[in-house]
Every structure is written in structure tokens, then in C-alpha cells.
mmCIF file of C-alpha atoms in Angstrom:
data_model
loop_
_atom_site.group_PDB
_atom_site.id
_atom_site.type_symbol
_atom_site.label_atom_id
_atom_site.label_comp_id
_atom_site.label_asym_id
_atom_site.label_seq_id
_atom_site.Cartn_x
_atom_site.Cartn_y
_atom_site.Cartn_z
ATOM 1 C CA UNK A 1 11.625 44.625 1.521
ATOM 2 C CA UNK A 2 12.610 48.103 1.149
ATOM 3 C CA UNK A 3 15.638 48.693 -1.571
ATOM 4 C CA UNK A 4 16.252 51.660 -3.902
ATOM 5 C CA UNK A 5 14.816 51.425 -6.731
ATOM 6 C CA UNK A 6 16.977 54.366 -8.217
ATOM 7 C CA UNK A 7 17.392 53.555 -11.851
ATOM 8 C CA UNK A 8 14.127 50.990 -11.872
ATOM 9 C CA UNK A 9 11.969 53.621 -10.403
ATOM 10 C CA UNK A 10 13.028 57.162 -12.272
ATOM 11 C CA UNK A 11 13.101 55.356 -15.638
ATOM 12 C CA UNK A 12 9.851 54.460 -14.859
ATOM 13 C CA UNK A 13 8.310 57.532 -14.253
ATOM 14 C CA UNK A 14 10.160 59.427 -17.277
ATOM 15 C CA UNK A 15 9.165 56.462 -19.350
ATOM 16 C CA UNK A 16 5.154 56.045 -18.541
ATOM 17 C CA UNK A 17 4.513 60.223 -19.329
ATOM 18 C CA UNK A 18 4.978 59.094 -22.605
ATOM 19 C CA UNK A 19 3.134 56.103 -22.870
ATOM 20 C CA UNK A 20 0.178 58.123 -24.076
ATOM 21 C CA UNK A 21 2.031 58.999 -27.266
ATOM 22 C CA UNK A 22 1.965 55.016 -28.622
ATOM 23 C CA UNK A 23 -0.747 54.869 -31.073
ATOM 24 C CA UNK A 24 -1.096 51.453 -30.883
ATOM 25 C CA UNK A 25 -0.912 51.201 -27.486
ATOM 26 C CA UNK A 26 -3.248 53.558 -26.894
ATOM 27 C CA UNK A 27 -6.033 52.064 -29.176
ATOM 28 C CA UNK A 28 -5.406 48.735 -27.037
ATOM 29 C CA UNK A 29 -6.301 50.339 -23.883
ATOM 30 C CA UNK A 30 -8.375 53.086 -24.276
ATOM 31 C CA UNK A 31 -11.502 52.822 -22.948
ATOM 32 C CA UNK A 32 -15.391 51.945 -24.570
ATOM 33 C CA UNK A 33 -17.132 54.936 -23.903
ATOM 34 C CA UNK A 34 -18.794 56.446 -26.627
ATOM 35 C CA UNK A 35 -17.208 60.051 -26.117
ATOM 36 C CA UNK A 36 -13.388 58.768 -25.620
ATOM 37 C CA UNK A 37 -13.405 55.835 -27.574
ATOM 38 C CA UNK A 38 -15.691 56.344 -30.742
ATOM 39 C CA UNK A 39 -14.148 54.883 -33.783
ATOM 40 C CA UNK A 40 -13.302 57.511 -36.125
ATOM 41 C CA UNK A 41 -15.233 57.610 -39.827
ATOM 42 C CA UNK A 42 -13.656 55.922 -42.538
ATOM 43 C CA UNK A 43 -13.385 57.534 -45.874
ATOM 44 C CA UNK A 44 -16.501 56.559 -46.712
ATOM 45 C CA UNK A 45 -18.405 58.247 -44.172
ATOM 46 C CA UNK A 46 -18.876 55.070 -42.300
ATOM 47 C CA UNK A 47 -17.301 54.117 -38.615
ATOM 48 C CA UNK A 48 -14.486 52.078 -38.791
ATOM 49 C CA UNK A 49 -15.286 49.118 -36.167
ATOM 50 C CA UNK A 50 -13.223 48.681 -32.950
ATOM 51 C CA UNK A 51 -11.026 46.299 -32.628
ATOM 52 C CA UNK A 52 -12.095 42.953 -31.058
ATOM 53 C CA UNK A 53 -10.738 39.694 -29.541
ATOM 54 C CA UNK A 54 -7.338 39.731 -27.911
ATOM 55 C CA UNK A 55 -5.038 41.968 -28.697
ATOM 56 C CA UNK A 56 -1.049 40.861 -29.026
ATOM 57 C CA UNK A 57 2.468 43.496 -28.782
ATOM 58 C CA UNK A 58 5.306 42.113 -29.411
ATOM 59 C CA UNK A 59 7.579 44.795 -27.476
ATOM 60 C CA UNK A 60 11.189 45.646 -28.721
ATOM 61 C CA UNK A 61 14.019 46.522 -26.368
ATOM 62 C CA UNK A 62 14.824 50.148 -25.928
ATOM 63 C CA UNK A 63 17.644 49.371 -23.565
ATOM 64 C CA UNK A 64 20.863 47.569 -25.866
ATOM 65 C CA UNK A 65 21.013 45.764 -22.771
ATOM 66 C CA UNK A 66 20.282 44.109 -19.792
ATOM 67 C CA UNK A 67 21.290 45.919 -16.495
ATOM 68 C CA UNK A 68 21.825 44.562 -13.223
ATOM 69 C CA UNK A 69 22.412 46.523 -9.832
ATOM 70 C CA UNK A 70 23.019 45.100 -6.489
ATOM 71 C CA UNK A 71 22.782 46.872 -3.229
ATOM 72 C CA UNK A 72 22.128 46.326 0.361
ATOM 73 C CA UNK A 73 18.399 45.705 1.775
ATOM 74 C CA UNK A 74 17.923 48.297 4.721
ATOM 75 C CA UNK A 75 15.907 46.426 6.561
ATOM 76 C CA UNK A 76 17.095 42.642 6.572
ATOM 77 C CA UNK A 77 20.607 43.871 5.676
ATOM 78 C CA UNK A 78 20.944 40.734 2.355
ATOM 79 C CA UNK A 79 22.235 42.104 -0.820
ATOM 80 C CA UNK A 80 19.513 42.427 -3.456
ATOM 81 C CA UNK A 81 19.917 42.397 -6.995
ATOM 82 C CA UNK A 82 17.811 43.151 -9.823
ATOM 83 C CA UNK A 83 18.071 42.508 -13.263
ATOM 84 C CA UNK A 84 16.114 45.625 -15.785
ATOM 85 C CA UNK A 85 14.964 46.380 -18.933
ATOM 86 C CA UNK A 86 12.526 48.857 -20.880
ATOM 87 C CA UNK A 87 10.232 47.341 -23.597
ATOM 88 C CA UNK A 88 8.431 49.291 -26.385
ATOM 89 C CA UNK A 89 6.762 49.289 -29.584
ATOM 90 C CA UNK A 90 10.065 49.785 -31.331
ATOM 91 C CA UNK A 91 13.496 51.070 -30.615
ATOM 92 C CA UNK A 92 12.924 54.440 -31.342
ATOM 93 C CA UNK A 93 9.753 55.035 -29.438
ATOM 94 C CA UNK A 94 9.381 55.260 -25.817
ATOM 95 C CA UNK A 95 8.913 52.489 -23.461
ATOM 96 C CA UNK A 96 5.960 50.594 -22.730
ATOM 97 C CA UNK A 97 6.594 48.505 -20.050
ATOM 98 C CA UNK A 98 9.603 48.227 -17.690
ATOM 99 C CA UNK A 99 10.614 45.041 -15.983
ATOM 100 C CA UNK A 100 12.692 44.069 -13.053
ATOM 101 C CA UNK A 101 13.414 40.788 -11.661
ATOM 102 C CA UNK A 102 14.956 41.128 -8.056
ATOM 103 C CA UNK A 103 16.909 38.470 -6.412
ATOM 104 C CA UNK A 104 17.929 37.983 -2.659
ATOM 105 C CA UNK A 105 21.141 36.331 -1.526
ATOM 106 C CA UNK A 106 20.286 33.105 -0.382
ATOM 107 C CA UNK A 107 16.677 32.717 -1.637
ATOM 108 C CA UNK A 108 15.352 30.516 -5.093
ATOM 109 C CA UNK A 109 12.722 32.521 -5.496
ATOM 110 C CA UNK A 110 12.296 35.704 -7.633
ATOM 111 C CA UNK A 111 10.079 38.538 -7.475
ATOM 112 C CA UNK A 112 8.585 39.865 -11.204
ATOM 113 C CA UNK A 113 8.143 44.228 -10.906
ATOM 114 C CA UNK A 114 6.528 45.072 -13.686
ATOM 115 C CA UNK A 115 5.376 48.968 -15.011
ATOM 116 C CA UNK A 116 2.456 48.921 -16.865
ATOM 117 C CA UNK A 117 0.706 51.525 -18.642
ATOM 118 C CA UNK A 118 -2.618 53.032 -17.084
ATOM 119 C CA UNK A 119 -5.830 52.227 -19.002
ATOM 120 C CA UNK A 120 -5.800 48.185 -17.492
ATOM 121 C CA UNK A 121 -8.265 46.774 -15.409
ATOM 122 C CA UNK A 122 -6.751 46.305 -12.253
ATOM 123 C CA UNK A 123 -8.884 44.130 -10.691
ATOM 124 C CA UNK A 124 -8.288 40.658 -12.052
ATOM 125 C CA UNK A 125 -4.263 41.572 -12.115
ATOM 126 C CA UNK A 126 -2.493 39.601 -14.907
ATOM 127 C CA UNK A 127 -0.562 36.517 -15.895
ATOM 128 C CA UNK A 128 3.352 35.967 -16.281
ATOM 129 C CA UNK A 129 3.969 33.301 -19.088
ATOM 130 C CA UNK A 130 7.708 32.232 -19.636
ATOM 131 C CA UNK A 131 8.020 30.638 -23.058
ATOM 132 C CA UNK A 132 4.833 28.408 -22.847
ATOM 133 C CA UNK A 133 5.021 27.358 -18.926
ATOM 134 C CA UNK A 134 2.067 27.263 -16.705
ATOM 135 C CA UNK A 135 0.844 31.078 -16.181
ATOM 136 C CA UNK A 136 1.598 32.787 -12.823
ATOM 137 C CA UNK A 137 -0.779 34.761 -11.192
ATOM 138 C CA UNK A 138 0.233 38.261 -10.617
ATOM 139 C CA UNK A 139 -1.298 41.906 -8.928
ATOM 140 C CA UNK A 140 -1.245 45.352 -9.096
ATOM 141 C CA UNK A 141 0.870 46.920 -6.048
ATOM 142 C CA UNK A 142 0.504 50.568 -6.659
ATOM 143 C CA UNK A 143 -0.762 53.177 -9.440
ATOM 144 C CA UNK A 144 0.303 56.919 -10.204
ATOM 145 C CA UNK A 145 -1.020 59.118 -12.858
ATOM 146 C CA UNK A 146 2.192 57.919 -14.581
ATOM 147 C CA UNK A 147 1.814 54.447 -14.672
ATOM 148 C CA UNK A 148 0.862 50.981 -12.228
ATOM 149 C CA UNK A 149 3.318 49.206 -10.557
ATOM 150 C CA UNK A 150 2.441 45.251 -10.403
ATOM 151 C CA UNK A 151 4.289 41.940 -8.970
ATOM 152 C CA UNK A 152 4.584 38.276 -9.350
ATOM 153 C CA UNK A 153 6.125 35.730 -7.357
ATOM 154 C CA UNK A 154 7.982 33.587 -9.709
ATOM 155 C CA UNK A 155 8.907 29.898 -7.853
ATOM 156 C CA UNK A 156 12.522 28.376 -7.659
ATOM 157 C CA UNK A 157 11.588 26.025 -10.595
ATOM 158 C CA UNK A 158 9.905 28.758 -12.675
ATOM 159 C CA UNK A 159 12.990 31.186 -11.818
ATOM 160 C CA UNK A 160 15.031 28.444 -13.031
ATOM 161 C CA UNK A 161 13.465 28.131 -16.116
ATOM 162 C CA UNK A 162 13.406 31.785 -16.824
ATOM 163 C CA UNK A 163 17.205 32.055 -16.880
ATOM 164 C CA UNK A 164 16.944 29.786 -20.144
ATOM 165 C CA UNK A 165 13.643 31.480 -21.187
ATOM 166 C CA UNK A 166 13.567 33.074 -25.177
ATOM 167 C CA UNK A 167 10.148 34.864 -24.154
ATOM 168 C CA UNK A 168 7.724 36.155 -21.678
ATOM 169 C CA UNK A 169 4.569 37.202 -21.869
ATOM 170 C CA UNK A 170 1.948 39.536 -19.615
ATOM 171 C CA UNK A 171 -1.582 39.808 -19.878
ATOM 172 C CA UNK A 172 -3.802 41.725 -18.905
ATOM 173 C CA UNK A 173 -7.193 43.324 -19.654
ATOM 174 C CA UNK A 174 -7.564 46.849 -20.675
ATOM 175 C CA UNK A 175 -10.847 49.117 -20.018
ATOM 176 C CA UNK A 176 -12.899 47.217 -23.026
ATOM 177 C CA UNK A 177 -12.578 43.990 -21.291
ATOM 178 C CA UNK A 178 -10.018 42.716 -23.911
ATOM 179 C CA UNK A 179 -7.192 40.690 -23.450
ATOM 180 C CA UNK A 180 -4.067 42.298 -23.881
ATOM 181 C CA UNK A 181 -0.470 40.292 -24.129
ATOM 182 C CA UNK A 182 2.874 41.980 -24.195
ATOM 183 C CA UNK A 183 5.581 39.578 -25.659
ATOM 184 C CA UNK A 184 8.982 40.578 -24.308
ATOM 185 C CA UNK A 185 12.448 39.113 -25.795
ATOM 186 C CA UNK A 186 14.517 37.385 -22.782
ATOM 187 C CA UNK A 187 17.380 35.896 -24.381
ATOM 188 C CA UNK A 188 19.884 37.493 -22.841
ATOM 189 C CA UNK A 189 18.493 38.012 -19.201
ATOM 190 C CA UNK A 190 19.770 34.747 -17.683
ATOM 191 C CA UNK A 191 23.172 35.788 -18.819
ATOM 192 C CA UNK A 192 22.436 39.271 -17.655
ATOM 193 C CA UNK A 193 21.611 38.245 -14.130
ATOM 194 C CA UNK A 194 23.885 35.551 -13.695
ATOM 195 C CA UNK A 195 26.830 38.174 -14.620
ATOM 196 C CA UNK A 196 28.658 41.100 -12.484
ATOM 197 C CA UNK A 197 26.439 43.954 -11.315
ATOM 198 C CA UNK A 198 27.293 47.391 -13.257
ATOM 199 C CA UNK A 199 29.437 49.700 -11.749
ATOM 200 C CA UNK A 200 27.492 52.621 -9.776
ATOM 201 C CA UNK A 201 29.682 55.037 -12.226
ATOM 202 C CA UNK A 202 28.536 53.405 -15.887
ATOM 203 C CA UNK A 203 25.182 52.876 -14.038
ATOM 204 C CA UNK A 204 24.618 56.962 -13.179
ATOM 205 C CA UNK A 205 26.529 57.974 -16.632
ATOM 206 C CA UNK A 206 24.097 55.751 -18.340
ATOM 207 C CA UNK A 207 20.782 57.129 -16.381
ATOM 208 C CA UNK A 208 21.891 60.476 -17.157
ATOM 209 C CA UNK A 209 21.841 59.531 -21.193
ATOM 210 C CA UNK A 210 18.635 57.933 -20.815
ATOM 211 C CA UNK A 211 17.189 61.223 -18.964
ATOM 212 C CA UNK A 212 18.557 63.115 -21.970
ATOM 213 C CA UNK A 213 16.951 60.746 -24.559
ATOM 214 C CA UNK A 214 13.363 60.279 -22.811
ATOM 215 C CA UNK A 215 13.831 64.131 -22.192
ATOM 216 C CA UNK A 216 14.515 64.727 -25.891
ATOM 217 C CA UNK A 217 11.705 62.701 -27.140
ATOM 218 C CA UNK A 218 9.343 63.640 -24.296
ATOM 219 C CA UNK A 219 10.015 67.589 -25.844
ATOM 220 C CA UNK A 220 9.498 66.071 -29.390
ATOM 221 C CA UNK A 221 5.886 64.454 -28.919
ATOM 222 C CA UNK A 222 5.360 67.748 -27.037
ATOM 223 C CA UNK A 223 5.923 70.076 -29.787
ATOM 224 C CA UNK A 224 4.238 67.436 -32.556
ATOM 225 C CA UNK A 225 1.084 67.635 -30.373
ATOM 226 C CA UNK A 226 0.777 71.248 -30.075
ATOM 227 C CA UNK A 227 1.271 71.506 -33.809
ATOM 228 C CA UNK A 228 -1.511 69.243 -34.531
ATOM 229 C CA UNK A 229 -3.536 70.975 -31.775
ATOM 230 C CA UNK A 230 -3.103 74.622 -32.691
ATOM 231 C CA UNK A 231 -6.064 76.122 -34.415
ATOM 232 C CA UNK A 232 -5.849 77.339 -38.158
ATOM 233 C CA UNK A 233 -4.930 80.756 -38.209
ATOM 234 C CA UNK A 234 -7.723 83.120 -38.874
ATOM 235 C CA UNK A 235 -7.976 85.176 -42.169
ATOM 236 C CA UNK A 236 -6.964 88.555 -41.870
ATOM 237 C CA UNK A 237 -9.946 90.707 -41.435
ATOM 238 C CA UNK A 238 -10.440 93.140 -44.751
ATOM 239 C CA UNK A 239 -9.653 96.547 -44.049
ATOM 240 C CA UNK A 240 -11.732 99.176 -43.724
ATOM 241 C CA UNK A 241 -13.206 100.865 -46.962
ATOM 242 C CA UNK A 242 -11.885 104.420 -47.430
ATOM 243 C CA UNK A 243 -14.586 107.266 -46.773
ATOM 244 C CA UNK A 244 -14.499 109.384 -49.712
ATOM 245 C CA UNK A 245 -13.781 112.787 -49.426
ATOM 246 C CA UNK A 246 -17.106 115.393 -49.092
#
């Protein structure tokens, strides 16, 4: 199935470049290699123990609302709509995860597509849990330097439950083989998925505003990082002593 992922893909690529600035997620997904993942020493000098056991991250919507976008599939000619939203650790932080739920005209099932950060084990795939329902197995489809695309098939009964869901959980494993659970609020998804698609002009305006916001956040993060990494100014060399006259 081909479809112009204009908003979903553009947002994902821009947002994924900022994921490394999220300290909570970086701690949850960084490898356990001694050089990159060694725990920082505590104030008393003893190293802090790395986090153990499952990690749970409650994400918040970064966008004010879900956005529904519709268009024609180039290969089949069918109308395809997807309802999308981005989520982060807090509303004023860059996105951690992107979700788009696709619906093909005349089909009961849905396809959930995600953009997830790097630093995850790909071979186990992931699990999607709608409220407290049965886990739906998903798999990673494509990884690029900015993030990984993943998808899961949602059957007709599960798709019906998704419209009424309050939460959805994405369960993955990081490179330390720890289970990481992202929990997303889904309360407003059903109304958006069943409602009208966004007007193309409004969508373009939203994209432009979002791009400006992400670029501003990226610039601020970069400036802060450069300040942290800048070496301390070297002390000025003392002036040479004056040579006494002969």
C-alpha cells in the first residue's frame, strides 16, 4: 500500500532528531556498554546503580489534537485515512513517539504505524496493548538514522475497541534488554478517527507552525549542548617580565 505520508513522515523525521535530548528516555534506552552506559558517580564517590527491571514512561500529547488526513491510494485508488498524534515526556518537550492509525475504505481492520526512537532491540518487535486487552504483536519495518518505523495489524474487534480506548501501551526492549512501556492517552482518538479530515490548507498551516516550533526547540537544545560542551576558557598567559635597562 502506497500513501503520501506527508505529515506523519515529515513530523517523524523532524521530531526524531530531537529524541536524544530527552534525558529520561535516553536513560531508559541507552546501551549497557561500560563506555557509554557506565553509571555516573554519586556525590559520595560511589557509582550509582543503573536502573533495573521494567521501565514505564507515561507520555503526554505534544499536539493539541489528533489530526485526521485522507487521500487516494496510488495503487488501488481506494480512499485511505490516517489519524495521527505525537507524544512526549511533557507538552513542552520534543516528541518521543509518533502514532498513526490507518483505515482503508471498506475494510474493518486497521494498521497502526509508529515512529520509535533508536536504541531498541528490533528482533523481538513490540507489543501493542489497547487498554487491558490482549497484546497485539508488532514488528519494526524500517530504521533510518533519525528513528525506526514499526507497525501492527489491528483486527476488526480490536479496532472497535480502539475507538473507545482510554490508553494504549507500546512495549519494547532497550539494548540493555530491559522492558520499556510507553503509555499513550487515547481518550479523544475515536471522535477524531470518526470525524472529518482536516482541510489541506489548515494542515499546511499546522505543518508550518509545527516545523517552526520544532526548529526553535532544536536550536535551543543545540545551543544548550554547545554551552555544556564548551571547554573552560584558558587563563591568560602572564605578560613577560620587563628586561631591565643595561
